[in-house]
């Protein structure tokens, strides 16, 4: 079962990575990269890295790729914009996919079992907590506190640098 | 249980595809996307080695790499915008002022 899942996600990752090279328009390349990121995130879950997988979806596929798509739209190469009229068939695919997503959400909500907060915060066996927020947070705020703080300075520098670089001269 | 070598092989394959993209593509945004793909391939090998050795440090490295990737994307896209404003083109071959 695990091997089948690995093969599925690996094939999806490699095919969408190759699709980045084959597409001429950067917008389609960005969308294929999201496919690669999502399947690599699924592999992270299989490797006991649940927190990293969630961060991968939220930060990479969410924030960074939205930034890319914004810039592609802003620079507006004439070939880079897809024609909506040609993709009328996608409209009929949207409803089954939305239904699938809704069914999945209902399944997750109905199958989850609420626990008392006291049992959630206590971790008896550190080996079982590998890859959860508990183990990552413990290591990040003890052994790796200095790199974590330096990272915040890096982000601040990137914010200031991006604003200076993208500003027009007249402003 | 899947052996470690499969994950490392997939990581190497994704990294190679990204490197090929950086070399053959001429659009600066696509080159940037390929750099993100290479970073992600390295993240995959970090996480698989971390899971193999039961050592959490690998996942923390991935955390730091993602932060650096976010900073790099912000600065890099700002540079792309200013290049496009000056040259009205996204082709890297036309931005060759520093070439000898």
PDB file of N, CA, C and O in Angstrom, chain A residues 25-74:
ATOM      1  N   UNK A  25       4.350  28.970 -21.605  1.00  0.00           N
ATOM      2  CA  UNK A  25       3.888  30.100 -20.805  1.00  0.00           C
ATOM      3  C   UNK A  25       4.286  29.918 -19.342  1.00  0.00           C
ATOM      4  O   UNK A  25       4.103  28.835 -18.776  1.00  0.00           O
ATOM      5  N   UNK A  26       4.859  30.942 -18.708  1.00  0.00           N
ATOM      6  CA  UNK A  26       5.271  30.788 -17.308  1.00  0.00           C
ATOM      7  C   UNK A  26       4.114  30.547 -16.360  1.00  0.00           C
ATOM      8  O   UNK A  26       4.301  29.940 -15.312  1.00  0.00           O
ATOM      9  N   UNK A  27       2.903  30.970 -16.743  1.00  0.00           N
ATOM     10  CA  UNK A  27       1.756  30.729 -15.868  1.00  0.00           C
ATOM     11  C   UNK A  27       1.468  29.246 -15.728  1.00  0.00           C
ATOM     12  O   UNK A  27       1.263  28.726 -14.634  1.00  0.00           O
ATOM     13  N   UNK A  28       1.523  28.504 -16.866  1.00  0.00           N
ATOM     14  CA  UNK A  28       1.307  27.061 -16.806  1.00  0.00           C
ATOM     15  C   UNK A  28       2.439  26.375 -16.070  1.00  0.00           C
ATOM     16  O   UNK A  28       2.225  25.382 -15.369  1.00  0.00           O
ATOM     17  N   UNK A  29       3.680  26.903 -16.228  1.00  0.00           N
ATOM     18  CA  UNK A  29       4.799  26.330 -15.483  1.00  0.00           C
ATOM     19  C   UNK A  29       4.576  26.471 -13.988  1.00  0.00           C
ATOM     20  O   UNK A  29       4.826  25.530 -13.223  1.00  0.00           O
ATOM     21  N   UNK A  30       4.075  27.646 -13.561  1.00  0.00           N
ATOM     22  CA  UNK A  30       3.821  27.861 -12.132  1.00  0.00           C
ATOM     23  C   UNK A  30       2.755  26.897 -11.630  1.00  0.00           C
ATOM     24  O   UNK A  30       2.895  26.320 -10.542  1.00  0.00           O
ATOM     25  N   UNK A  31       1.696  26.658 -12.436  1.00  0.00           N
ATOM     26  CA  UNK A  31       0.645  25.739 -12.007  1.00  0.00           C
ATOM     27  C   UNK A  31       1.177  24.305 -11.909  1.00  0.00           C
ATOM     28  O   UNK A  31       0.814  23.561 -10.996  1.00  0.00           O
ATOM     29  N   UNK A  32       2.090  23.902 -12.844  1.00  0.00           N
ATOM     30  CA  UNK A  32       2.651  22.551 -12.738  1.00  0.00           C
ATOM     31  C   UNK A  32       3.539  22.429 -11.516  1.00  0.00           C
ATOM     32  O   UNK A  32       3.589  21.361 -10.893  1.00  0.00           O
ATOM     33  N   UNK A  33       4.244  23.528 -11.149  1.00  0.00           N
ATOM     34  CA  UNK A  33       5.080  23.464  -9.954  1.00  0.00           C
ATOM     35  C   UNK A  33       4.227  23.238  -8.716  1.00  0.00           C
ATOM     36  O   UNK A  33       4.641  22.531  -7.792  1.00  0.00           O
ATOM     37  N   UNK A  34       3.007  23.785  -8.707  1.00  0.00           N
ATOM     38  CA  UNK A  34       2.115  23.539  -7.565  1.00  0.00           C
ATOM     39  C   UNK A  34       1.794  22.044  -7.468  1.00  0.00           C
ATOM     40  O   UNK A  34       1.747  21.481  -6.373  1.00  0.00           O
ATOM     41  N   UNK A  35       1.611  21.380  -8.622  1.00  0.00           N
ATOM     42  CA  UNK A  35       1.378  19.927  -8.608  1.00  0.00           C
ATOM     43  C   UNK A  35       2.544  19.177  -7.997  1.00  0.00           C
ATOM     44  O   UNK A  35       2.368  18.271  -7.176  1.00  0.00           O
ATOM     45  N   UNK A  36       3.781  19.562  -8.400  1.00  0.00           N
ATOM     46  CA  UNK A  36       4.960  18.920  -7.823  1.00  0.00           C
ATOM     47  C   UNK A  36       5.025  19.151  -6.320  1.00  0.00           C
ATOM     48  O   UNK A  36       5.291  18.227  -5.549  1.00  0.00           O
ATOM     49  N   UNK A  37       4.772  20.400  -5.890  1.00  0.00           N
ATOM     50  CA  UNK A  37       4.858  20.714  -4.464  1.00  0.00           C
ATOM     51  C   UNK A  37       3.834  19.923  -3.670  1.00  0.00           C
ATOM     52  O   UNK A  37       4.135  19.411  -2.586  1.00  0.00           O
ATOM     53  N   UNK A  38       2.625  19.773  -4.214  1.00  0.00           N
ATOM     54  CA  UNK A  38       1.585  19.046  -3.489  1.00  0.00           C
ATOM     55  C   UNK A  38       1.960  17.581  -3.353  1.00  0.00           C
ATOM     56  O   UNK A  38       1.777  16.977  -2.281  1.00  0.00           O
ATOM     57  N   UNK A  39       2.516  16.962  -4.430  1.00  0.00           N
ATOM     58  CA  UNK A  39       2.819  15.529  -4.302  1.00  0.00           C
ATOM     59  C   UNK A  39       4.042  15.315  -3.424  1.00  0.00           C
ATOM     60  O   UNK A  39       4.099  14.316  -2.689  1.00  0.00           O
ATOM     61  N   UNK A  40       5.011  16.244  -3.449  1.00  0.00           N
ATOM     62  CA  UNK A  40       6.141  16.110  -2.520  1.00  0.00           C
ATOM     63  C   UNK A  40       5.654  16.259  -1.079  1.00  0.00           C
ATOM     64  O   UNK A  40       6.133  15.571  -0.173  1.00  0.00           O
ATOM     65  N   UNK A  41       4.651  17.124  -0.876  1.00  0.00           N
ATOM     66  CA  UNK A  41       4.085  17.273   0.463  1.00  0.00           C
ATOM     67  C   UNK A  41       3.418  15.977   0.929  1.00  0.00           C
ATOM     68  O   UNK A  41       3.523  15.601   2.105  1.00  0.00           O
ATOM     69  N   UNK A  42       2.758  15.268   0.010  1.00  0.00           N
ATOM     70  CA  UNK A  42       2.175  13.972   0.365  1.00  0.00           C
ATOM     71  C   UNK A  42       3.266  12.982   0.750  1.00  0.00           C
ATOM     72  O   UNK A  42       3.104  12.185   1.682  1.00  0.00           O
ATOM     73  N   UNK A  43       4.417  13.041   0.049  1.00  0.00           N
ATOM     74  CA  UNK A  43       5.537  12.169   0.430  1.00  0.00           C
ATOM     75  C   UNK A  43       6.066  12.528   1.811  1.00  0.00           C
ATOM     76  O   UNK A  43       6.496  11.651   2.568  1.00  0.00           O
ATOM     77  N   UNK A  44       6.034  13.826   2.159  1.00  0.00           N
ATOM     78  CA  UNK A  44       6.469  14.241   3.496  1.00  0.00           C
ATOM     79  C   UNK A  44       5.596  13.600   4.574  1.00  0.00           C
ATOM     80  O   UNK A  44       6.096  13.207   5.630  1.00  0.00           O
ATOM     81  N   UNK A  45       4.287  13.512   4.308  1.00  0.00           N
ATOM     82  CA  UNK A  45       3.404  12.876   5.285  1.00  0.00           C
ATOM     83  C   UNK A  45       3.788  11.417   5.474  1.00  0.00           C
ATOM     84  O   UNK A  45       3.813  10.899   6.590  1.00  0.00           O
ATOM     85  N   UNK A  46       4.148  10.735   4.364  1.00  0.00           N
ATOM     86  CA  UNK A  46       4.550   9.337   4.481  1.00  0.00           C
ATOM     87  C   UNK A  46       5.860   9.175   5.234  1.00  0.00           C
ATOM     88  O   UNK A  46       6.161   8.101   5.753  1.00  0.00           O
ATOM     89  N   UNK A  47       6.677  10.239   5.276  1.00  0.00           N
ATOM     90  CA  UNK A  47       7.973  10.172   5.957  1.00  0.00           C
ATOM     91  C   UNK A  47       7.888  10.700   7.387  1.00  0.00           C
ATOM     92  O   UNK A  47       8.908  11.097   7.949  1.00  0.00           O
ATOM     93  N   UNK A  48       6.704  10.730   7.982  1.00  0.00           N
ATOM     94  CA  UNK A  48       6.531  11.212   9.355  1.00  0.00           C
ATOM     95  C   UNK A  48       6.920  12.670   9.533  1.00  0.00           C
ATOM     96  O   UNK A  48       7.499  13.049  10.531  1.00  0.00           O
ATOM     97  N   UNK A  49       6.638  13.498   8.533  1.00  0.00           N
ATOM     98  CA  UNK A  49       6.933  14.927   8.666  1.00  0.00           C
ATOM     99  C   UNK A  49       5.648  15.709   8.411  1.00  0.00           C
ATOM    100  O   UNK A  49       5.548  16.462   7.454  1.00  0.00           O
ATOM    101  N   UNK A  50       4.678  15.514   9.294  1.00  0.00           N
ATOM    102  CA  UNK A  50       3.351  16.107   9.057  1.00  0.00           C
ATOM    103  C   UNK A  50       3.402  17.632   9.090  1.00  0.00           C
ATOM    104  O   UNK A  50       2.770  18.298   8.270  1.00  0.00           O
ATOM    105  N   UNK A  51       4.172  18.161  10.044  1.00  0.00           N
ATOM    106  CA  UNK A  51       4.235  19.623  10.178  1.00  0.00           C
ATOM    107  C   UNK A  51       4.870  20.250   8.943  1.00  0.00           C
ATOM    108  O   UNK A  51       4.364  21.234   8.390  1.00  0.00           O
ATOM    109  N   UNK A  52       5.966  19.631   8.460  1.00  0.00           N
ATOM    110  CA  UNK A  52       6.641  20.158   7.278  1.00  0.00           C
ATOM    111  C   UNK A  52       5.718  20.071   6.065  1.00  0.00           C
ATOM    112  O   UNK A  52       5.697  20.972   5.223  1.00  0.00           O
ATOM    113  N   UNK A  53       4.916  18.989   5.995  1.00  0.00           N
ATOM    114  CA  UNK A  53       3.993  18.858   4.872  1.00  0.00           C
ATOM    115  C   UNK A  53       2.957  19.977   4.878  1.00  0.00           C
ATOM    116  O   UNK A  53       2.663  20.570   3.832  1.00  0.00           O
ATOM    117  N   UNK A  54       2.426  20.289   6.076  1.00  0.00           N
ATOM    118  CA  UNK A  54       1.432  21.369   6.154  1.00  0.00           C
ATOM    119  C   UNK A  54       2.067  22.710   5.800  1.00  0.00           C
ATOM    120  O   UNK A  54       1.484  23.512   5.052  1.00  0.00           O
ATOM    121  N   UNK A  55       3.296  22.933   6.300  1.00  0.00           N
ATOM    122  CA  UNK A  55       3.992  24.182   6.000  1.00  0.00           C
ATOM    123  C   UNK A  55       4.279  24.291   4.502  1.00  0.00           C
ATOM    124  O   UNK A  55       4.187  25.365   3.901  1.00  0.00           O
ATOM    125  N   UNK A  56       4.603  23.142   3.896  1.00  0.00           N
ATOM    126  CA  UNK A  56       4.878  23.136   2.455  1.00  0.00           C
ATOM    127  C   UNK A  56       3.665  23.616   1.676  1.00  0.00           C
ATOM    128  O   UNK A  56       3.788  24.423   0.756  1.00  0.00           O
ATOM    129  N   UNK A  57       2.474  23.115   2.040  1.00  0.00           N
ATOM    130  CA  UNK A  57       1.264  23.539   1.330  1.00  0.00           C
ATOM    131  C   UNK A  57       0.975  25.008   1.610  1.00  0.00           C
ATOM    132  O   UNK A  57       0.705  25.798   0.694  1.00  0.00           O
ATOM    133  N   UNK A  58       1.048  25.410   2.894  1.00  0.00           N
ATOM    134  CA  UNK A  58       0.623  26.766   3.250  1.00  0.00           C
ATOM    135  C   UNK A  58       1.612  27.799   2.705  1.00  0.00           C
ATOM    136  O   UNK A  58       1.219  28.779   2.057  1.00  0.00           O
ATOM    137  N   UNK A  59       2.910  27.569   2.947  1.00  0.00           N
ATOM    138  CA  UNK A  59       3.897  28.588   2.586  1.00  0.00           C
ATOM    139  C   UNK A  59       4.265  28.515   1.111  1.00  0.00           C
ATOM    140  O   UNK A  59       4.207  29.521   0.397  1.00  0.00           O
ATOM    141  N   UNK A  60       4.621  27.307   0.633  1.00  0.00           N
ATOM    142  CA  UNK A  60       5.066  27.190  -0.752  1.00  0.00           C
ATOM    143  C   UNK A  60       3.893  27.321  -1.726  1.00  0.00           C
ATOM    144  O   UNK A  60       3.801  28.276  -2.489  1.00  0.00           O
ATOM    145  N   UNK A  61       3.014  26.337  -1.676  1.00  0.00           N
ATOM    146  CA  UNK A  61       1.931  26.306  -2.662  1.00  0.00           C
ATOM    147  C   UNK A  61       0.957  27.442  -2.438  1.00  0.00           C
ATOM    148  O   UNK A  61       0.281  27.887  -3.369  1.00  0.00           O
ATOM    149  N   UNK A  62       0.870  27.944  -1.209  1.00  0.00           N
ATOM    150  CA  UNK A  62      -0.001  29.082  -0.948  1.00  0.00           C
ATOM    151  C   UNK A  62       0.700  30.389  -1.232  1.00  0.00           C
ATOM    152  O   UNK A  62       0.514  31.003  -2.284  1.00  0.00           O
ATOM    153  N   UNK A  63       1.567  30.810  -0.307  1.00  0.00           N
ATOM    154  CA  UNK A  63       2.088  32.168  -0.353  1.00  0.00           C
ATOM    155  C   UNK A  63       3.042  32.410  -1.522  1.00  0.00           C
ATOM    156  O   UNK A  63       2.850  33.333  -2.311  1.00  0.00           O
ATOM    157  N   UNK A  64       4.057  31.555  -1.662  1.00  0.00           N
ATOM    158  CA  UNK A  64       5.105  31.852  -2.651  1.00  0.00           C
ATOM    159  C   UNK A  64       4.552  31.758  -4.067  1.00  0.00           C
ATOM    160  O   UNK A  64       4.812  32.612  -4.920  1.00  0.00           O
ATOM    161  N   UNK A  65       3.730  30.712  -4.334  1.00  0.00           N
ATOM    162  CA  UNK A  65       3.226  30.566  -5.699  1.00  0.00           C
ATOM    163  C   UNK A  65       2.212  31.655  -6.043  1.00  0.00           C
ATOM    164  O   UNK A  65       2.116  32.074  -7.199  1.00  0.00           O
ATOM    165  N   UNK A  66       1.461  32.133  -5.033  1.00  0.00           N
ATOM    166  CA  UNK A  66       0.555  33.257  -5.301  1.00  0.00           C
ATOM    167  C   UNK A  66       1.358  34.491  -5.689  1.00  0.00           C
ATOM    168  O   UNK A  66       0.998  35.226  -6.617  1.00  0.00           O
ATOM    169  N   UNK A  67       2.508  34.685  -5.011  1.00  0.00           N
ATOM    170  CA  UNK A  67       3.390  35.797  -5.360  1.00  0.00           C
ATOM    171  C   UNK A  67       3.868  35.670  -6.810  1.00  0.00           C
ATOM    172  O   UNK A  67       3.843  36.639  -7.577  1.00  0.00           O
ATOM    173  N   UNK A  68       4.253  34.445  -7.195  1.00  0.00           N
ATOM    174  CA  UNK A  68       4.708  34.209  -8.572  1.00  0.00           C
ATOM    175  C   UNK A  68       3.586  34.525  -9.562  1.00  0.00           C
ATOM    176  O   UNK A  68       3.811  35.210 -10.569  1.00  0.00           O
ATOM    177  N   UNK A  69       2.390  34.005  -9.273  1.00  0.00           N
ATOM    178  CA  UNK A  69       1.293  34.202 -10.223  1.00  0.00           C
ATOM    179  C   UNK A  69       0.935  35.691 -10.326  1.00  0.00           C
ATOM    180  O   UNK A  69       0.670  36.201 -11.419  1.00  0.00           O
ATOM    181  N   UNK A  70       0.998  36.405  -9.177  1.00  0.00           N
ATOM    182  CA  UNK A  70       0.754  37.842  -9.220  1.00  0.00           C
ATOM    183  C   UNK A  70       1.749  38.539 -10.134  1.00  0.00           C
ATOM    184  O   UNK A  70       1.376  39.394 -10.946  1.00  0.00           O
ATOM    185  N   UNK A  71       3.042  38.175 -10.000  1.00  0.00           N
ATOM    186  CA  UNK A  71       4.062  38.850 -10.815  1.00  0.00           C
ATOM    187  C   UNK A  71       3.875  38.518 -12.290  1.00  0.00           C
ATOM    188  O   UNK A  71       4.002  39.387 -13.158  1.00  0.00           O
ATOM    189  N   UNK A  72       3.522  37.245 -12.582  1.00  0.00           N
ATOM    190  CA  UNK A  72       3.305  36.867 -13.987  1.00  0.00           C
ATOM    191  C   UNK A  72       2.142  37.671 -14.570  1.00  0.00           C
ATOM    192  O   UNK A  72       2.213  38.187 -15.691  1.00  0.00           O
ATOM    193  N   UNK A  73       1.060  37.813 -13.786  1.00  0.00           N
ATOM    194  CA  UNK A  73      -0.080  38.589 -14.265  1.00  0.00           C
ATOM    195  C   UNK A  73       0.280  40.059 -14.400  1.00  0.00           C
ATOM    196  O   UNK A  73      -0.175  40.739 -15.316  1.00  0.00           O
ATOM    197  N   UNK A  74       1.108  40.568 -13.462  1.00  0.00           N
ATOM    198  CA  UNK A  74       1.473  41.983 -13.471  1.00  0.00           C
ATOM    199  C   UNK A  74       2.297  42.311 -14.701  1.00  0.00           C
ATOM    200  O   UNK A  74       2.076  43.323 -15.372  1.00  0.00           O
TER     201      UNK A  74
END
